[in-house]
XYZ file of C-alpha atoms in Angstrom:
172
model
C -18.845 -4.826 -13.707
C -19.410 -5.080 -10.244
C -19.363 -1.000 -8.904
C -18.791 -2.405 -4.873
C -15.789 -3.440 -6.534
C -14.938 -0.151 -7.877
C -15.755 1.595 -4.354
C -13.714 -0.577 -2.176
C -10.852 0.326 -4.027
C -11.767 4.265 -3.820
C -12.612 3.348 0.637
C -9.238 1.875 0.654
C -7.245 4.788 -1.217
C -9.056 7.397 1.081
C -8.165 5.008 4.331
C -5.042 5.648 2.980
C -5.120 9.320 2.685
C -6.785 9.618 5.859
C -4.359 7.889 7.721
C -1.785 9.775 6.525
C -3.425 13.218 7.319
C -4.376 12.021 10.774
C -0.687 11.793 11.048
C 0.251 15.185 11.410
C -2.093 16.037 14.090
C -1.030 14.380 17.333
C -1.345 17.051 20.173
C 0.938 15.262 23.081
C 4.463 15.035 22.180
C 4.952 12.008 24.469
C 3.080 10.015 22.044
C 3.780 11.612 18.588
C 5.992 8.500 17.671
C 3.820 6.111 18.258
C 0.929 7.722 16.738
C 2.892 8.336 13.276
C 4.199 4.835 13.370
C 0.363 3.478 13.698
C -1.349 5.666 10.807
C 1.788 4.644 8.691
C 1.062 1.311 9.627
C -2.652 2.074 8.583
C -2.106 3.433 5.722
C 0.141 0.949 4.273
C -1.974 -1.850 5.016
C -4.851 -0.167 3.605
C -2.531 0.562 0.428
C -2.306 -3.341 0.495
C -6.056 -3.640 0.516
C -6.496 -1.459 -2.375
C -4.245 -3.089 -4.156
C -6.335 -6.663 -3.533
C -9.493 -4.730 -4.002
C -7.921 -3.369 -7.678
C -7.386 -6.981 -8.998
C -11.412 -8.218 -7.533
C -12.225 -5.042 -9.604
C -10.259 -6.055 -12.655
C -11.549 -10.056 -12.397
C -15.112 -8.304 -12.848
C -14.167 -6.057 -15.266
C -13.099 -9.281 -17.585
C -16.491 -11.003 -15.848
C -14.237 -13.431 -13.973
C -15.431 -14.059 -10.917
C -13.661 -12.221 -8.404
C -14.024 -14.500 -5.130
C -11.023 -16.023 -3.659
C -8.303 -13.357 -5.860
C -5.598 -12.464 -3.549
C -2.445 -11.795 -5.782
C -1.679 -11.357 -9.624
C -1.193 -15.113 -9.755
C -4.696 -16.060 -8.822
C -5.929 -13.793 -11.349
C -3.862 -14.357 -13.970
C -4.557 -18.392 -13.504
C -7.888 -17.736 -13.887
C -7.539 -15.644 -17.000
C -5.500 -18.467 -18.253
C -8.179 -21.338 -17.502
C -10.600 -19.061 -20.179
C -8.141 -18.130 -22.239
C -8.066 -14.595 -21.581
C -5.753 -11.705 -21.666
C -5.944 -9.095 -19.376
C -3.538 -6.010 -20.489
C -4.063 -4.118 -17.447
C -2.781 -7.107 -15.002
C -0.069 -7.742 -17.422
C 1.044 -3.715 -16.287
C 0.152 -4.008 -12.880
C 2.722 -6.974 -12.197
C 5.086 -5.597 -14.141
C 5.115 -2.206 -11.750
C 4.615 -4.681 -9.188
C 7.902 -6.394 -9.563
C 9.620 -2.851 -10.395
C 11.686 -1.849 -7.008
C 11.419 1.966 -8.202
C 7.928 1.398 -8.657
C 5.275 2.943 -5.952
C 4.031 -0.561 -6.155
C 6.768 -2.715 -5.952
C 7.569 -0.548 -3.263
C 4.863 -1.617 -1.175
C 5.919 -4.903 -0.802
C 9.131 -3.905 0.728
C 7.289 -1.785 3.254
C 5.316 -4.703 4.231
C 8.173 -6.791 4.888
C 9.223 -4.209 6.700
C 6.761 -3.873 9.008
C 6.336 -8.266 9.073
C 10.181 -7.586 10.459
C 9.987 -4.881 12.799
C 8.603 -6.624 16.017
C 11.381 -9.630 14.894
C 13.986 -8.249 15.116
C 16.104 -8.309 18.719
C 16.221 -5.273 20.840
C 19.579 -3.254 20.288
C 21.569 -3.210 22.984
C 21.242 0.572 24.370
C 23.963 2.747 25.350
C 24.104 2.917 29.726
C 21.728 6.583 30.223
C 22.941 8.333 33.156
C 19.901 10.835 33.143
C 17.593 7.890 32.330
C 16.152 9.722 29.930
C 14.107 8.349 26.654
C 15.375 9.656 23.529
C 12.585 11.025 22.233
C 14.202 12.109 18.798
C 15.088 10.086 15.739
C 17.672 10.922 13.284
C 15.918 12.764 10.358
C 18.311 10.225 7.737
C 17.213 7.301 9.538
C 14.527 5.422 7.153
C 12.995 4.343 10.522
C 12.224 7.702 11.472
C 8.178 7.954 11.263
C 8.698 11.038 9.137
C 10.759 9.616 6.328
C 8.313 6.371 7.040
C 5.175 8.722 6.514
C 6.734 10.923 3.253
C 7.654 7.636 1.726
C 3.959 6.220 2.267
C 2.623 9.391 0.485
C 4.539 8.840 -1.948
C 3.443 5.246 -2.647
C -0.035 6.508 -2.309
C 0.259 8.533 -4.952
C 2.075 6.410 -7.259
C -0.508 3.449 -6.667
C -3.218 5.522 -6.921
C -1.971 7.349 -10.090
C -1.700 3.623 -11.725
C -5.572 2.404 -10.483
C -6.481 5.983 -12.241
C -4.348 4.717 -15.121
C -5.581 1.345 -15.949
C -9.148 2.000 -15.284
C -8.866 4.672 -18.130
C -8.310 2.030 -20.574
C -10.592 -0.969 -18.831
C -13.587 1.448 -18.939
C -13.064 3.237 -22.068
C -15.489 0.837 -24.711
């Protein structure tokens, strides 16, 4: 077991968590937005990391060499070339590919943010003040705040599962 592994994993959770403290604290109002759409950003993609980091840690766990693993398939491929079964990847894709899932929530929030600068501009209502709205709905899932709860929430969740399987992986 390779403990670099096991740290990365911890870095990228606390990137997280960082991130979405830093959130909060945003002292000009002119750029509030933008700051709590970048640490959600942050902390999503570092949520992503974690995630990649979890399966290196898991490949070293089974001593599989962890190079090269980017997704649940690599992994489980090479589990299959030795023959082995790996109960804790077997859970982890299953959350993985559950939409209620903290983890196969993530994915969605990716896409998300893969979509956001593809998307054409909506056409704006004519301002006669000229004024930039500076509010967003509180219902609308692309206001930063929902954005932000919902990426606690998956930080929890994802980090409550690492917590989970590592119980049993380190156990013996």
């Amino acid at each position: 077991m390779n403990p670099g592994l096991r740290s990365r994993v911890n870095q990228k959770l606390h990137q997280a968590w960082l991130l979405l403290e830093a959130a909060a604290h945003q002292a000009d109002p002119l750029q509030e937005v933008a700051w709590q759409q970048a640490c959600y950003e942050g902390a999503i993609k570092a949520l992503e990391g974690a995630g990649r980091a979890f399966l290196k840690e898991l490949a070293s766990a089974y001593r599989l060499p962890p190079e090269g693993i980017r997704s649940v398939n690599d992994l489980q491929q090479l589990a299959d070339r030795r023959s082995q079964t790996l109960p804790e990847l077997v859970k982890w894709d299953i959350a993985a590919r559950d939409k209620r899932h903290p983890l196969g929530q993530l994915n969605e929030h990716l896409r998300w943010m893969e979509l956001q600068g593809l998307k054409p501009a909506a056409p704006s209502a004519p301002s006669t003040q000229g004024d930039i709205p500076l509010l967003v709905q509180e219902d609308n899932p692309n206001n930063p705040l929902v954005r932000l709860q919902q990426a606690r929430d998956l930080h929890q969740g994802i980090k409550g599962l690492i917590e989970t399987l590592r119980q049993g992986l380190y156990e013996e």
